[in-house]
Short mmCIF file of C-alpha atoms in Angstrom, two decimals:
data_model
loop_
_atom_site.label_atom_id
_atom_site.label_comp_id
_atom_site.label_asym_id
_atom_site.label_seq_id
_atom_site.Cartn_x
_atom_site.Cartn_y
_atom_site.Cartn_z
CA MET X 1446 78.39 14.20 83.43
CA SER X 1447 79.95 17.59 84.32
CA SER X 1448 80.08 18.86 87.91
CA THR X 1449 77.64 21.63 87.00
CA ALA X 1450 75.17 19.15 85.53
CA ILE X 1451 75.44 16.99 88.64
CA GLN X 1452 74.68 20.04 90.77
CA ILE X 1453 71.61 20.88 88.67
CA LYS X 1454 70.42 17.30 89.02
CA LYS X 1455 70.72 17.58 92.79
CA GLN X 1456 68.69 20.82 92.76
CA THR X 1457 65.84 19.44 90.65
CA GLY X 1458 65.87 15.88 91.93
CA ASN X 1459 65.23 14.64 88.36
CA GLU X 1460 67.10 12.49 85.85
CA LEU X 1461 68.50 14.65 83.06
CA ALA X 1462 67.84 13.95 79.38
CA THR X 1463 68.33 16.21 76.37
CA THR X 1464 65.06 16.70 74.45
CA TYR X 1465 66.32 17.67 71.00
CA ARG X 1466 62.85 17.90 69.44
CA VAL X 1467 61.87 20.69 71.80
CA LEU X 1468 65.26 22.40 71.47
CA PHE X 1469 65.04 22.53 67.68
CA ILE X 1470 61.47 23.82 67.73
CA ILE X 1471 62.18 26.56 70.29
CA GLY X 1472 65.35 27.44 68.36
CA PHE X 1473 63.31 27.77 65.16
CA CYS X 1474 60.74 29.91 66.98
CA HIS X 1475 63.61 32.07 68.21
CA LEU X 1476 64.66 32.47 64.56
CA LEU X 1477 61.13 33.56 63.62
CA ASN X 1478 60.89 35.97 66.57
CA ASP X 1479 64.23 37.62 65.86
CA THR X 1480 63.50 37.75 62.13
CA LEU X 1481 60.58 40.02 63.04
CA GLN X 1482 62.90 42.14 65.16
CA ALA X 1483 65.45 42.20 62.36
CA VAL X 1484 62.93 43.88 60.09
CA VAL X 1485 63.22 47.05 62.20
CA PRO X 1486 66.95 47.82 61.72
CA ALA X 1487 66.63 46.47 58.17
CA MET X 1488 64.15 49.28 57.51
CA PHE X 1489 66.49 52.02 58.75
CA PRO X 1490 67.85 52.90 55.27
CA ILE X 1491 64.29 52.89 53.89
CA LEU X 1492 62.87 55.05 56.71
CA GLU X 1493 65.87 57.39 56.61
CA LYS X 1494 65.07 58.27 53.01
CA SER X 1495 61.26 58.17 53.09
CA MET X 1496 60.88 60.17 56.33
CA SER X 1497 64.13 62.20 56.09
CA LEU X 1498 65.37 60.99 59.48
CA SER X 1499 68.63 61.94 61.17
CA TYR X 1500 71.02 59.37 62.62
CA THR X 1501 69.78 60.40 66.07
CA GLN X 1502 66.15 59.69 65.11
CA ILE X 1503 67.18 56.31 63.71
CA GLY X 1504 68.95 55.62 66.99
CA ILE X 1505 65.75 56.50 68.88
CA ILE X 1506 63.79 53.90 66.88
CA GLY X 1507 66.40 51.31 67.91
CA PHE X 1508 66.16 52.63 71.47
CA ALA X 1509 62.36 52.24 71.54
CA LEU X 1510 62.56 48.64 70.32
CA ASN X 1511 65.43 47.51 72.51
CA MET X 1512 64.75 49.46 75.68
CA VAL X 1513 61.18 48.19 76.00
CA SER X 1514 62.51 44.68 75.57
CA SER X 1515 65.48 45.11 77.91
CA VAL X 1516 63.51 46.72 80.75
CA MET X 1517 60.77 44.10 80.62
CA GLN X 1518 62.90 40.96 80.15
CA PRO X 1519 64.37 40.75 83.66
CA LEU X 1520 60.95 41.59 85.14
CA VAL X 1521 59.26 38.88 83.07
CA GLY X 1522 62.01 36.42 84.01
CA TRP X 1523 61.74 37.28 87.72
CA TYR X 1524 57.96 36.87 87.71
CA THR X 1525 57.94 33.61 85.75
CA ASP X 1526 60.63 32.13 88.01
CA LYS X 1527 57.98 32.40 90.71
CA LYS X 1528 54.98 31.64 88.51
CA PRO X 1529 55.82 30.09 85.11
CA MET X 1530 53.50 31.12 82.27
CA PRO X 1531 53.80 28.65 79.36
CA TYR X 1532 51.13 30.32 77.23
CA ALA X 1533 52.86 33.69 77.48
CA LEU X 1534 55.03 32.42 74.60
CA PRO X 1535 52.34 32.43 71.87
CA ALA X 1536 50.86 35.62 73.36
CA ALA X 1537 54.25 37.32 72.97
CA LEU X 1538 54.41 36.57 69.27
CA ALA X 1539 50.84 37.79 68.87
CA SER X 1540 52.04 41.19 70.13
CA SER X 1541 54.89 41.13 67.61
CA LEU X 1542 52.40 40.27 64.87
CA CYS X 1543 50.33 43.38 65.71
CA GLY X 1544 53.47 45.51 65.71
CA MET X 1545 54.50 44.19 62.30
CA VAL X 1546 51.13 45.04 60.75
CA LEU X 1547 51.30 48.55 62.20
CA LEU X 1548 54.89 49.05 61.00
CA ALA X 1549 53.93 48.19 57.43
CA VAL X 1550 51.28 50.93 57.31
CA ALA X 1551 52.79 53.49 59.72
CA PRO X 1552 52.14 56.98 58.28
CA SER X 1553 54.39 58.88 60.68
CA TYR X 1554 57.51 58.68 62.83
CA GLY X 1555 55.41 58.41 66.01
CA THR X 1556 53.49 55.44 64.65
CA VAL X 1557 56.78 53.72 63.78
CA ILE X 1558 57.86 54.15 67.42
CA LEU X 1559 54.58 52.62 68.65
CA SER X 1560 54.87 49.66 66.28
CA VAL X 1561 58.42 48.80 67.32
CA MET X 1562 57.40 49.04 70.98
CA LEU X 1563 54.78 46.32 70.37
CA ILE X 1564 57.48 44.17 68.77
CA GLY X 1565 59.71 44.93 71.76
CA ILE X 1566 57.02 43.75 74.20
CA GLY X 1567 56.73 40.47 72.30
CA SER X 1568 60.49 40.00 72.44
CA ALA X 1569 60.61 40.83 76.16
CA VAL X 1570 58.18 38.05 77.02
CA PHE X 1571 59.54 35.51 74.53
CA HIS X 1572 63.24 35.56 75.43
CA PRO X 1573 63.27 34.62 79.14
CA GLU X 1574 60.53 32.03 78.69
CA GLY X 1575 62.18 30.62 75.58
CA SER X 1576 65.46 30.35 77.48
CA ARG X 1577 63.62 28.50 80.26
CA VAL X 1578 62.30 25.97 77.74
CA ALA X 1579 65.87 25.46 76.48
CA PHE X 1580 67.02 24.99 80.09
CA MET X 1581 64.30 22.41 80.76
CA ALA X 1582 65.08 20.49 77.57
CA ALA X 1583 68.88 20.69 77.94
CA GLY X 1584 69.72 17.77 80.20
CA PRO X 1585 73.49 17.77 80.88
CA LYS X 1586 74.29 19.61 77.61
CA ARG X 1587 73.67 23.13 78.87
CA GLY X 1588 76.00 24.95 76.49
CA LEU X 1589 74.79 23.04 73.43
CA ALA X 1590 71.13 23.59 74.36
CA GLN X 1591 71.57 27.36 74.75
CA SER X 1592 73.54 27.43 71.49
CA ILE X 1593 70.71 25.70 69.61
CA TYR X 1594 68.26 28.18 71.13
CA GLN X 1595 70.40 31.30 70.67
CA VAL X 1596 71.65 30.44 67.18
CA GLY X 1597 68.03 30.60 66.07
CA GLY X 1598 67.81 34.18 67.29
CA ASN X 1599 71.12 35.24 65.81
CA SER X 1600 70.22 33.58 62.49
CA GLY X 1601 67.02 35.61 62.49
CA GLN X 1602 69.01 38.79 63.09
CA ALA X 1603 71.42 37.81 60.31
CA LEU X 1604 68.51 37.81 57.87
CA ALA X 1605 68.11 41.59 58.28
CA PRO X 1606 70.45 42.51 55.39
CA LEU X 1607 68.76 40.00 53.08
CA ILE X 1608 65.36 41.34 54.14
CA THR X 1609 66.55 44.81 53.18
CA ALA X 1610 68.04 43.80 49.84
CA LEU X 1611 65.36 41.38 48.66
CA VAL X 1612 62.14 42.75 50.18
CA LEU X 1613 62.37 46.27 51.57
CA VAL X 1614 64.44 47.94 48.84
CA PRO X 1615 62.11 46.77 46.02
CA ILE X 1616 58.84 47.14 47.95
CA GLY X 1617 59.59 49.75 50.60
CA GLN X 1618 57.98 50.10 54.03
CA ARG X 1619 54.91 48.05 53.10
CA GLY X 1620 57.20 45.06 52.58
CA ALA X 1621 56.98 44.55 56.34
CA ILE X 1622 53.52 43.02 55.79
CA TRP X 1623 55.25 40.01 54.25
CA PHE X 1624 56.41 39.01 57.72
CA VAL X 1625 52.94 38.71 59.23
CA PRO X 1626 52.75 35.02 58.15
CA VAL X 1627 56.12 34.52 59.90
CA ALA X 1628 54.59 35.79 63.14
CA ALA X 1629 51.48 33.62 62.68
CA CYS X 1630 53.65 30.53 62.16
CA ALA X 1631 55.55 31.31 65.35
CA VAL X 1632 52.31 31.66 67.32
CA LEU X 1633 51.21 28.17 66.22
CA LEU X 1634 54.54 26.51 67.00
CA LEU X 1635 54.76 28.20 70.38
CA THR X 1636 51.30 26.94 71.27
CA TYR X 1637 52.71 23.41 70.85
CA ILE X 1638 55.78 24.33 72.94
CA ALA X 1639 53.51 25.82 75.63
CA LYS X 1640 51.71 22.48 75.95
CA TRP X 1641 55.04 20.63 76.43
CA TYR X 1642 56.25 23.29 78.86
CA SER X 1643 53.02 23.09 80.88
CA ALA X 1644 53.18 19.28 81.06
CA HIS X 1645 56.75 19.36 82.41
CA LEU X 1646 56.30 22.04 85.05
CA THR X 1647 55.54 19.59 87.85
CA ILE X 1648 58.45 17.36 86.81
CA PHE X 1649 60.97 20.19 86.58
CA THR X 1650 60.45 22.00 89.87
CA PRO X 1651 63.62 23.00 91.74
CA LYS X 1652 63.76 21.81 95.34
CA LYS X 1653 65.08 24.02 98.10
CA LYS X 1654 67.88 22.74 100.26
CA ALA X 1655 66.74 21.84 103.76
CA GLY X 1656 68.44 23.61 106.63
CA GLY X 1657 71.00 25.35 104.42
CA GLN X 1658 72.58 28.59 105.51
CA SER X 1659 73.83 31.22 103.11
CA ASN X 1660 77.54 31.88 102.85
CA THR X 1661 77.98 35.66 102.94
CA LYS X 1662 81.49 35.54 101.48
CA ILE X 1663 80.40 33.40 98.52
CA GLY X 1664 77.30 35.59 98.11
CA SER X 1665 79.45 38.70 97.69
CA LYS X 1666 81.66 36.88 95.18
CA ILE X 1667 78.59 35.89 93.16
CA LYS X 1668 77.38 39.51 93.07
CA ALA X 1669 80.82 40.72 91.95
CA ALA X 1670 80.98 38.08 89.23
CA LEU X 1671 77.46 38.94 88.04
CA ILE X 1672 78.33 42.64 87.78
CA LEU X 1673 81.46 41.73 85.84
CA ILE X 1674 79.67 39.46 83.36
CA LEU X 1675 77.04 42.16 82.78
CA PHE X 1676 79.79 44.71 82.08
CA ILE X 1677 81.36 42.34 79.56
CA ILE X 1678 77.97 41.99 77.86
CA PHE X 1679 77.80 45.80 77.79
CA ALA X 1680 81.09 45.99 75.84
CA ARG X 1681 79.99 43.35 73.34
CA SER X 1682 76.53 44.88 72.91
CA TRP X 1683 77.77 48.38 72.10
CA TYR X 1684 80.02 47.07 69.37
CA ILE X 1685 77.27 44.91 67.87
CA ALA X 1686 74.77 47.81 68.07
CA CYS X 1687 77.18 50.02 66.18
CA MET X 1688 77.70 47.42 63.46
CA THR X 1689 74.01 46.52 63.13
CA ASN X 1690 72.66 50.06 63.04
CA PHE X 1691 75.40 52.15 61.44
CA TYR X 1692 78.02 50.05 59.63
CA ALA X 1693 75.90 49.85 56.45
CA PHE X 1694 75.81 53.68 56.31
CA TYR X 1695 79.57 53.77 56.94
CA ILE X 1696 80.55 51.51 54.03
CA ILE X 1697 78.02 53.20 51.72
CA GLU X 1698 79.84 56.45 52.48
CA LYS X 1699 83.42 55.10 52.50
CA TYR X 1700 83.33 52.66 49.59
CA ASP X 1701 80.49 54.26 47.59
CA PHE X 1702 78.42 51.08 47.93
CA SER X 1703 74.75 50.70 47.06
CA ILE X 1704 72.31 49.73 49.82
CA LYS X 1705 72.17 46.17 48.46
CA THR X 1706 75.96 45.78 48.48
CA SER X 1707 76.26 47.17 52.00
CA GLN X 1708 73.72 44.60 53.19
CA ILE X 1709 75.86 41.73 51.87
CA TYR X 1710 78.73 42.92 54.08
CA LEU X 1711 76.46 43.24 57.09
CA PHE X 1712 75.04 39.79 56.38
CA ALA X 1713 78.58 38.34 56.45
CA PHE X 1714 79.07 39.77 59.95
CA LEU X 1715 75.71 38.57 61.28
CA ALA X 1716 75.77 35.14 59.62
CA ALA X 1717 79.25 34.52 61.03
CA GLY X 1718 77.88 35.59 64.40
CA ALA X 1719 75.17 32.95 64.15
CA LEU X 1720 77.81 30.30 63.43
CA GLY X 1721 79.90 31.54 66.34
CA THR X 1722 76.89 31.35 68.63
CA PHE X 1723 76.31 27.72 67.70
CA PHE X 1724 79.90 26.56 68.17
CA GLY X 1725 80.48 28.63 71.31
CA GLY X 1726 78.15 26.53 73.49
CA PRO X 1727 79.69 23.10 72.77
CA LEU X 1728 83.19 24.59 73.10
CA ALA X 1729 82.20 25.99 76.50
CA ASP X 1730 80.85 22.57 77.55
CA ARG X 1731 84.24 21.10 76.73
CA TYR X 1732 86.76 23.80 77.65
CA GLY X 1733 84.86 25.96 80.15
CA ARG X 1734 82.60 29.01 80.02
CA LYS X 1735 85.23 31.47 81.24
CA LYS X 1736 87.76 30.52 78.56
CA VAL X 1737 85.27 30.96 75.73
CA ILE X 1738 84.10 34.35 77.08
CA LEU X 1739 87.70 35.59 77.33
CA PHE X 1740 88.61 34.37 73.84
CA SER X 1741 85.45 35.84 72.35
CA LEU X 1742 86.15 39.45 73.25
CA ALA X 1743 89.92 39.62 73.68
CA GLY X 1744 90.43 37.52 70.54
CA SER X 1745 88.30 39.77 68.36
CA ALA X 1746 89.60 43.09 69.75
CA PRO X 1747 92.70 43.47 67.51
CA LEU X 1748 90.54 42.82 64.43
CA THR X 1749 87.85 45.33 65.42
CA LEU X 1750 90.54 48.01 65.74
CA LEU X 1751 91.97 47.11 62.33
CA LEU X 1752 88.63 46.95 60.46
CA PRO X 1753 88.19 50.71 59.66
CA PHE X 1754 91.61 50.90 58.01
CA VAL X 1755 91.46 48.08 55.46
CA PRO X 1756 90.18 48.04 51.86
CA ALA X 1757 86.69 46.80 51.04
CA SER X 1758 87.74 43.28 49.98
CA VAL X 1759 89.68 42.72 53.21
CA SER X 1760 86.92 44.20 55.36
CA LEU X 1761 84.52 41.49 54.19
CA ILE X 1762 86.90 38.79 55.44
CA LEU X 1763 87.51 40.63 58.72
CA LEU X 1764 83.78 41.08 59.27
CA PHE X 1765 83.23 37.34 59.00
CA ILE X 1766 86.04 36.50 61.42
CA ILE X 1767 85.02 39.21 63.93
CA GLY X 1768 81.38 38.12 63.86
CA PHE X 1769 82.28 34.48 64.47
CA ILE X 1770 84.70 35.11 67.35
CA LEU X 1771 82.75 37.89 69.06
CA MET X 1772 79.41 36.08 69.06
CA SER X 1773 80.85 32.75 70.23
CA SER X 1774 80.20 33.98 73.79
CA PHE X 1775 76.56 34.98 73.26
CA SER X 1776 74.92 31.79 74.54
CA VAL X 1777 77.81 31.15 76.94
CA THR X 1778 77.22 34.33 78.95
CA VAL X 1779 73.58 33.29 79.45
CA VAL X 1780 74.57 29.83 80.71
CA TYR X 1781 77.32 31.30 82.89
CA ALA X 1782 74.85 33.66 84.61
CA GLN X 1783 72.30 30.87 85.09
CA GLU X 1784 74.95 28.67 86.71
CA LEU X 1785 76.19 31.62 88.77
CA VAL X 1786 72.72 32.06 90.32
CA PRO X 1787 71.00 28.62 90.28
CA GLY X 1788 67.22 28.54 90.43
CA LYS X 1789 66.84 31.91 88.67
CA VAL X 1790 66.73 30.67 85.09
CA GLY X 1791 64.28 33.25 83.75
CA THR X 1792 65.73 36.15 85.74
CA MET X 1793 69.28 35.48 84.55
CA ALA X 1794 68.18 34.92 80.95
CA GLY X 1795 66.16 38.13 81.06
CA LEU X 1796 69.00 40.02 82.68
CA THR X 1797 71.77 38.88 80.33
CA VAL X 1798 69.86 38.88 77.04
CA GLY X 1799 67.75 41.84 78.13
CA LEU X 1800 70.89 43.75 79.03
CA ALA X 1801 72.26 43.02 75.59
CA PHE X 1802 69.16 44.64 74.08
CA GLY X 1803 69.23 47.48 76.59
CA MET X 1804 72.87 48.30 76.09
CA GLY X 1805 72.27 48.10 72.36
CA ALA X 1806 69.40 50.56 72.80
CA ILE X 1807 71.52 53.06 74.72
CA GLY X 1808 74.33 52.48 72.25
CA SER X 1809 72.02 53.20 69.32
CA VAL X 1810 71.20 56.67 70.64
CA ALA X 1811 74.68 57.50 71.96
CA LEU X 1812 76.49 56.29 68.85
CA GLY X 1813 73.97 57.96 66.56
CA LYS X 1814 74.58 61.25 68.36
CA LEU X 1815 78.33 60.72 68.19
CA ALA X 1816 78.07 60.10 64.43
CA ASP X 1817 76.02 63.29 63.97
CA VAL X 1818 78.50 65.37 66.00
CA THR X 1819 81.72 63.86 64.60
CA SER X 1820 81.47 61.35 61.73
CA LEU X 1821 80.62 57.73 61.08
CA ALA X 1822 84.31 56.96 60.49
CA THR X 1823 85.28 58.35 63.90
CA THR X 1824 82.46 56.44 65.58
CA ILE X 1825 83.49 53.12 64.01
CA GLN X 1826 87.10 53.67 65.07
CA ILE X 1827 86.20 54.52 68.69
CA VAL X 1828 83.83 51.58 69.10
CA GLY X 1829 86.49 49.24 67.74
CA ALA X 1830 88.23 49.44 71.12
CA MET X 1831 85.19 48.20 73.09
CA PRO X 1832 85.97 44.45 72.87
CA PHE X 1833 89.24 45.05 74.77
CA LEU X 1834 87.07 45.41 77.88
CA GLY X 1835 86.59 41.65 77.58
CA LEU X 1836 90.00 41.24 79.26
CA LEU X 1837 88.10 41.82 82.49
CA SER X 1838 86.80 38.26 82.14
CA LEU X 1839 90.18 37.16 83.48
CA PHE X 1840 88.73 38.03 86.90
CA LEU X 1841 85.63 35.82 86.52
CA PRO X 1842 85.48 32.67 88.69
CA SER X 1843 86.14 29.46 86.76
CA ASP X 1844 83.51 26.78 86.13
CA LYS X 1845 85.15 24.63 88.82
CA GLU X 1846 84.87 27.46 91.36
CA LEU X 1847 81.16 27.91 90.57
CA ALA X 1848 80.51 24.21 91.09
CA GLU X 1849 82.37 24.31 94.43
CA TRP X 1850 80.42 27.38 95.62
CA HIS X 1851 77.05 25.74 94.96
CA SER X 1852 77.97 22.30 96.27
CA ASN X 1853 78.45 23.67 99.79
#
């Protein structure tokens, strides 16, 4: 058992066991939840044509979805750390279901904004509570558990290009109604998860240390490390936001691709990201969180710079490699933050994943404006340098240091 797992055991006072059944179900629910979210960016090419939207307006739709989610996630996580709410999980997907119905029939740009906000609310409640379920079911395999949970979400996001090519291009905006049964299925599964969650609340209650005094020096180091990990997430999120929202337009323009062909390229990036998310957690369990985070960003940076300058056939290969390497740190940054601030599982999950959505939201608007003012090609080239900011992870405390801080 790792030193971190031993420390968690001391905090909870419980024997640790990995509950794979719950992990796979919550991971599948994460897939369903993020599939619903993926419908929104998947509809961008459809909405751009049907409503004659600018890149800035498209960015604002992404902003509405992601900012609602990002602002609420840390708040939901903070509140549920104090007062867990198991049945908030099915309620969250019910909100997303309503948003999906409204999106399918939205007659105007304003109604589209309202519908994606409802989906954003559902996501905001689901993510921190879903991460808490993964934490409770993890046992000593923290990285693997978060990978199973997060790979579901990233797999759902990876479906966006296929949703566009197979459903939305042939049917149009009303194709969104096809995903209402997806939301209903998620509500049912999450009702089951809520029952398990509720039954384990009394078992999995962290115990406060008696007579402990806070170490001011260590406290300041934890704050510095938290700020640093959030900044690293910012760099990763802006690049991913650019690729998710605008890369399809870029290759349609550069290579004269159809919408369907562009979605295959985007799917390669996102599907590879889902694979990277899965393998990143177990690798972090074995080699350390810090090493995986550093490799994820610094390792992908040279390729992200090269991507805009290669031919179409090579870009497909690069997209797959970049997606795999860059997203290998997605679940790892969540686990790192949770181990950095023990006892704040929901808050840290909401902060790290919520920040990813929030930074993506700001990036959607800023990069959309940059593309309108300059060009998509210039925007893709500039954003290609963002992963180099991952070199800052060299200054993060190691896993061993974290364990030592919290054992005192």
